[in-house]
């Protein structure tokens, strides 16, 4: 984030800055906005398209998302066929156990807030490596506001965590389409 903030300031020293990110890029835009604000620059707009916070979030945000997700699964189980309810819930509990284990494992940090180890790039996807690296980053509050554009298939429990981070408030805007299609021209107005 510090590098990108420096690049933006070199290009446009006085701002104001308008930043937007899509998916994982929303977290990157958020961190660049924080860095620019810390350097005294004005953030006129920070927008995200279908972005949830990738990283270590404040405990209240983590707890809220966990409870919202669990209640959604219980609701789904209660409305499912009676014979499949227990199998569904057991599957969700197994997934939840793995999910919590991964999140708690990523919270291992030193006193100086740097990660204990940086993951190595695996054979295969750089995207997987980027997501893993972002998951180990501790997100800090941002004094400004945030606009989140949400697709029809969005994980609203995860996206709602931004309200714990953006101290200037969060505005949510529904965008037609799915995560992978919301940027298509068919969903753009006019």
mmCIF file of C-alpha atoms in Angstrom:
data_model
loop_
_atom_site.group_PDB
_atom_site.id
_atom_site.type_symbol
_atom_site.label_atom_id
_atom_site.label_comp_id
_atom_site.label_asym_id
_atom_site.label_seq_id
_atom_site.Cartn_x
_atom_site.Cartn_y
_atom_site.Cartn_z
ATOM 1 C CA UNK A 1 0.000 0.000 0.000
ATOM 2 C CA UNK A 2 2.845 2.370 0.825
ATOM 3 C CA UNK A 3 4.381 1.794 -2.615
ATOM 4 C CA UNK A 4 1.107 2.456 -4.455
ATOM 5 C CA UNK A 5 0.423 5.550 -2.335
ATOM 6 C CA UNK A 6 3.861 6.900 -3.269
ATOM 7 C CA UNK A 7 3.203 6.207 -6.950
ATOM 8 C CA UNK A 8 -0.153 8.014 -6.813
ATOM 9 C CA UNK A 9 1.347 11.010 -5.019
ATOM 10 C CA UNK A 10 4.155 11.175 -7.589
ATOM 11 C CA UNK A 11 1.540 11.262 -10.360
ATOM 12 C CA UNK A 12 -0.941 13.559 -8.583
ATOM 13 C CA UNK A 13 0.702 15.240 -5.575
ATOM 14 C CA UNK A 14 -2.281 17.128 -4.196
ATOM 15 C CA UNK A 15 -5.269 14.850 -4.678
ATOM 16 C CA UNK A 16 -8.099 14.517 -3.999
ATOM 17 C CA UNK A 17 -7.977 10.789 -4.676
ATOM 18 C CA UNK A 18 -10.719 8.542 -6.039
ATOM 19 C CA UNK A 19 -9.976 4.847 -5.507
ATOM 20 C CA UNK A 20 -11.913 1.764 -6.578
ATOM 21 C CA UNK A 21 -11.219 -1.953 -6.250
ATOM 22 C CA UNK A 22 -12.954 -5.108 -7.430
ATOM 23 C CA UNK A 23 -13.085 -8.265 -5.301
ATOM 24 C CA UNK A 24 -9.729 -8.708 -3.519
ATOM 25 C CA UNK A 25 -8.665 -5.418 -5.120
ATOM 26 C CA UNK A 26 -11.136 -3.682 -2.804
ATOM 27 C CA UNK A 27 -8.957 -4.554 0.169
ATOM 28 C CA UNK A 28 -5.925 -3.237 -1.706
ATOM 29 C CA UNK A 29 -7.739 0.038 -2.529
ATOM 30 C CA UNK A 30 -8.776 0.295 1.140
ATOM 31 C CA UNK A 31 -5.178 -0.039 2.327
ATOM 32 C CA UNK A 32 -3.922 2.505 -0.231
ATOM 33 C CA UNK A 33 -6.640 4.916 0.951
ATOM 34 C CA UNK A 34 -5.519 4.421 4.556
ATOM 35 C CA UNK A 35 -1.914 5.106 3.585
ATOM 36 C CA UNK A 36 -2.817 8.235 1.606
ATOM 37 C CA UNK A 37 -4.952 9.527 4.488
ATOM 38 C CA UNK A 38 -2.083 8.885 6.913
ATOM 39 C CA UNK A 39 0.069 11.088 4.662
ATOM 40 C CA UNK A 40 -2.498 13.886 4.893
ATOM 41 C CA UNK A 41 -4.082 13.361 1.476
ATOM 42 C CA UNK A 42 -7.824 13.724 0.855
ATOM 43 C CA UNK A 43 -9.758 10.620 -0.182
ATOM 44 C CA UNK A 44 -12.747 11.963 -2.096
ATOM 45 C CA UNK A 45 -14.117 8.499 -2.920
ATOM 46 C CA UNK A 46 -13.332 4.936 -1.946
ATOM 47 C CA UNK A 47 -15.439 2.352 -3.747
ATOM 48 C CA UNK A 48 -15.446 -1.412 -3.874
ATOM 49 C CA UNK A 49 -17.171 -3.837 -6.166
ATOM 50 C CA UNK A 50 -18.177 -7.021 -4.369
ATOM 51 C CA UNK A 51 -15.316 -6.813 -1.886
ATOM 52 C CA UNK A 52 -15.229 -8.251 1.583
ATOM 53 C CA UNK A 53 -12.373 -7.483 3.967
ATOM 54 C CA UNK A 54 -9.519 -9.896 3.221
ATOM 55 C CA UNK A 55 -7.389 -10.000 6.309
ATOM 56 C CA UNK A 56 -7.558 -10.021 10.072
ATOM 57 C CA UNK A 57 -10.522 -7.915 11.161
ATOM 58 C CA UNK A 58 -11.518 -6.611 14.599
ATOM 59 C CA UNK A 59 -13.008 -9.329 16.819
ATOM 60 C CA UNK A 60 -16.533 -7.812 16.862
ATOM 61 C CA UNK A 61 -16.623 -7.919 13.059
ATOM 62 C CA UNK A 62 -15.377 -11.509 12.982
ATOM 63 C CA UNK A 63 -17.950 -12.542 15.620
ATOM 64 C CA UNK A 64 -20.816 -10.817 13.798
ATOM 65 C CA UNK A 65 -19.954 -12.466 10.501
ATOM 66 C CA UNK A 66 -19.640 -15.854 12.171
ATOM 67 C CA UNK A 67 -23.054 -15.510 13.841
ATOM 68 C CA UNK A 68 -24.761 -14.245 10.669
ATOM 69 C CA UNK A 69 -23.304 -17.080 8.634
ATOM 70 C CA UNK A 70 -24.260 -19.701 11.224
ATOM 71 C CA UNK A 71 -27.817 -18.385 11.536
ATOM 72 C CA UNK A 72 -28.167 -18.510 7.750
ATOM 73 C CA UNK A 73 -27.107 -22.151 7.743
ATOM 74 C CA UNK A 74 -29.561 -23.014 10.526
ATOM 75 C CA UNK A 75 -32.335 -21.243 8.570
ATOM 76 C CA UNK A 76 -31.372 -23.196 5.429
ATOM 77 C CA UNK A 77 -31.370 -26.463 7.373
ATOM 78 C CA UNK A 78 -34.803 -25.801 8.851
ATOM 79 C CA UNK A 79 -36.276 -25.110 5.427
ATOM 80 C CA UNK A 80 -34.635 -28.126 3.778
ATOM 81 C CA UNK A 81 -36.070 -31.614 3.462
ATOM 82 C CA UNK A 82 -36.375 -33.223 6.881
ATOM 83 C CA UNK A 83 -34.214 -36.245 5.974
ATOM 84 C CA UNK A 84 -31.272 -34.114 4.829
ATOM 85 C CA UNK A 85 -31.179 -31.578 7.687
ATOM 86 C CA UNK A 86 -28.685 -33.414 9.909
ATOM 87 C CA UNK A 87 -26.350 -34.199 6.991
ATOM 88 C CA UNK A 88 -26.496 -30.552 5.909
ATOM 89 C CA UNK A 89 -25.728 -29.231 9.405
ATOM 90 C CA UNK A 90 -22.886 -31.699 9.943
ATOM 91 C CA UNK A 91 -21.382 -30.632 6.621
ATOM 92 C CA UNK A 92 -21.667 -26.971 7.577
ATOM 93 C CA UNK A 93 -20.104 -27.629 10.996
ATOM 94 C CA UNK A 94 -17.154 -29.406 9.374
ATOM 95 C CA UNK A 95 -16.697 -26.489 6.986
ATOM 96 C CA UNK A 96 -17.015 -24.022 9.847
ATOM 97 C CA UNK A 97 -14.364 -25.840 11.863
ATOM 98 C CA UNK A 98 -11.920 -25.640 8.935
ATOM 99 C CA UNK A 99 -12.807 -21.999 8.275
ATOM 100 C CA UNK A 100 -12.274 -20.944 11.912
ATOM 101 C CA UNK A 101 -9.057 -22.931 12.116
ATOM 102 C CA UNK A 102 -7.709 -21.171 9.015
ATOM 103 C CA UNK A 103 -8.723 -17.717 10.323
ATOM 104 C CA UNK A 104 -7.317 -18.269 13.793
ATOM 105 C CA UNK A 105 -4.133 -19.690 12.318
ATOM 106 C CA UNK A 106 -3.685 -16.524 10.250
ATOM 107 C CA UNK A 107 -3.914 -14.403 13.397
ATOM 108 C CA UNK A 108 -0.480 -15.506 14.616
ATOM 109 C CA UNK A 109 1.475 -12.251 14.574
ATOM 110 C CA UNK A 110 4.502 -10.845 16.352
ATOM 111 C CA UNK A 111 4.347 -7.867 18.664
ATOM 112 C CA UNK A 112 5.353 -5.599 15.760
ATOM 113 C CA UNK A 113 2.271 -6.819 13.812
ATOM 114 C CA UNK A 114 4.265 -8.465 11.056
ATOM 115 C CA UNK A 115 3.282 -11.960 10.039
ATOM 116 C CA UNK A 116 5.345 -14.788 11.453
ATOM 117 C CA UNK A 117 6.001 -16.105 7.973
ATOM 118 C CA UNK A 118 5.175 -15.021 4.462
ATOM 119 C CA UNK A 119 3.654 -17.835 2.438
ATOM 120 C CA UNK A 120 5.692 -19.038 -0.497
ATOM 121 C CA UNK A 121 4.191 -18.903 -3.957
ATOM 122 C CA UNK A 122 2.782 -22.383 -4.545
ATOM 123 C CA UNK A 123 3.078 -24.280 -7.774
ATOM 124 C CA UNK A 124 0.012 -23.090 -9.594
ATOM 125 C CA UNK A 125 -2.043 -20.027 -8.807
ATOM 126 C CA UNK A 126 -0.591 -16.641 -7.939
ATOM 127 C CA UNK A 127 -4.161 -15.685 -6.976
ATOM 128 C CA UNK A 128 -4.213 -18.313 -4.224
ATOM 129 C CA UNK A 129 -0.910 -16.935 -2.931
ATOM 130 C CA UNK A 130 -2.228 -13.362 -3.012
ATOM 131 C CA UNK A 131 -5.377 -14.343 -1.106
ATOM 132 C CA UNK A 132 -3.315 -16.225 1.498
ATOM 133 C CA UNK A 133 -0.977 -13.251 1.924
ATOM 134 C CA UNK A 134 -3.919 -10.839 2.283
ATOM 135 C CA UNK A 135 -5.535 -13.126 4.878
ATOM 136 C CA UNK A 136 -2.493 -12.658 7.116
ATOM 137 C CA UNK A 137 -2.681 -8.864 7.008
ATOM 138 C CA UNK A 138 -4.242 -7.052 9.969
ATOM 139 C CA UNK A 139 -6.769 -4.511 8.717
ATOM 140 C CA UNK A 140 -6.883 -1.197 10.578
ATOM 141 C CA UNK A 141 -9.704 1.376 10.699
ATOM 142 C CA UNK A 142 -9.997 4.029 7.986
ATOM 143 C CA UNK A 143 -11.305 7.470 8.964
ATOM 144 C CA UNK A 144 -13.183 7.998 5.705
ATOM 145 C CA UNK A 145 -16.312 6.600 4.137
ATOM 146 C CA UNK A 146 -16.731 3.688 1.785
ATOM 147 C CA UNK A 147 -19.176 2.764 -0.996
ATOM 148 C CA UNK A 148 -19.616 -0.971 -1.571
ATOM 149 C CA UNK A 149 -21.295 -2.167 -4.775
ATOM 150 C CA UNK A 150 -22.766 -5.606 -4.109
ATOM 151 C CA UNK A 151 -23.614 -8.309 -6.664
ATOM 152 C CA UNK A 152 -26.711 -10.502 -6.437
ATOM 153 C CA UNK A 153 -24.715 -13.496 -5.157
ATOM 154 C CA UNK A 154 -22.616 -11.547 -2.634
ATOM 155 C CA UNK A 155 -21.659 -12.882 0.778
ATOM 156 C CA UNK A 156 -23.434 -10.076 2.621
ATOM 157 C CA UNK A 157 -22.255 -11.315 6.030
ATOM 158 C CA UNK A 158 -18.635 -10.833 4.981
ATOM 159 C CA UNK A 159 -19.227 -7.560 3.154
ATOM 160 C CA UNK A 160 -21.028 -6.108 6.181
ATOM 161 C CA UNK A 161 -17.748 -6.277 8.134
ATOM 162 C CA UNK A 162 -16.588 -3.074 6.414
ATOM 163 C CA UNK A 163 -18.786 -1.094 8.841
ATOM 164 C CA UNK A 164 -16.347 -2.025 11.609
ATOM 165 C CA UNK A 165 -13.457 -0.582 9.613
ATOM 166 C CA UNK A 166 -14.726 2.490 7.717
ATOM 167 C CA UNK A 167 -15.340 5.024 10.480
ATOM 168 C CA UNK A 168 -16.935 7.542 8.099
ATOM 169 C CA UNK A 169 -19.706 5.076 7.249
ATOM 170 C CA UNK A 170 -20.492 2.527 4.568
ATOM 171 C CA UNK A 171 -23.067 2.865 1.794
ATOM 172 C CA UNK A 172 -24.206 -0.338 0.078
ATOM 173 C CA UNK A 173 -25.421 -0.340 -3.527
ATOM 174 C CA UNK A 174 -26.986 -3.405 -5.185
ATOM 175 C CA UNK A 175 -25.655 -4.106 -8.686
ATOM 176 C CA UNK A 176 -27.372 -6.622 -10.971
ATOM 177 C CA UNK A 177 -25.420 -9.705 -11.923
ATOM 178 C CA UNK A 178 -23.169 -12.164 -10.180
ATOM 179 C CA UNK A 179 -19.668 -11.603 -8.824
ATOM 180 C CA UNK A 180 -18.104 -12.664 -12.125
ATOM 181 C CA UNK A 181 -20.593 -10.755 -14.336
ATOM 182 C CA UNK A 182 -21.445 -7.585 -12.415
ATOM 183 C CA UNK A 183 -18.863 -5.595 -14.408
ATOM 184 C CA UNK A 184 -20.339 -6.662 -17.760
ATOM 185 C CA UNK A 185 -21.755 -3.866 -19.896
ATOM 186 C CA UNK A 186 -25.207 -5.472 -19.691
ATOM 187 C CA UNK A 187 -25.367 -4.384 -16.037
ATOM 188 C CA UNK A 188 -24.175 -0.800 -16.565
ATOM 189 C CA UNK A 189 -26.850 1.895 -16.553
ATOM 190 C CA UNK A 190 -27.562 3.916 -19.716
#
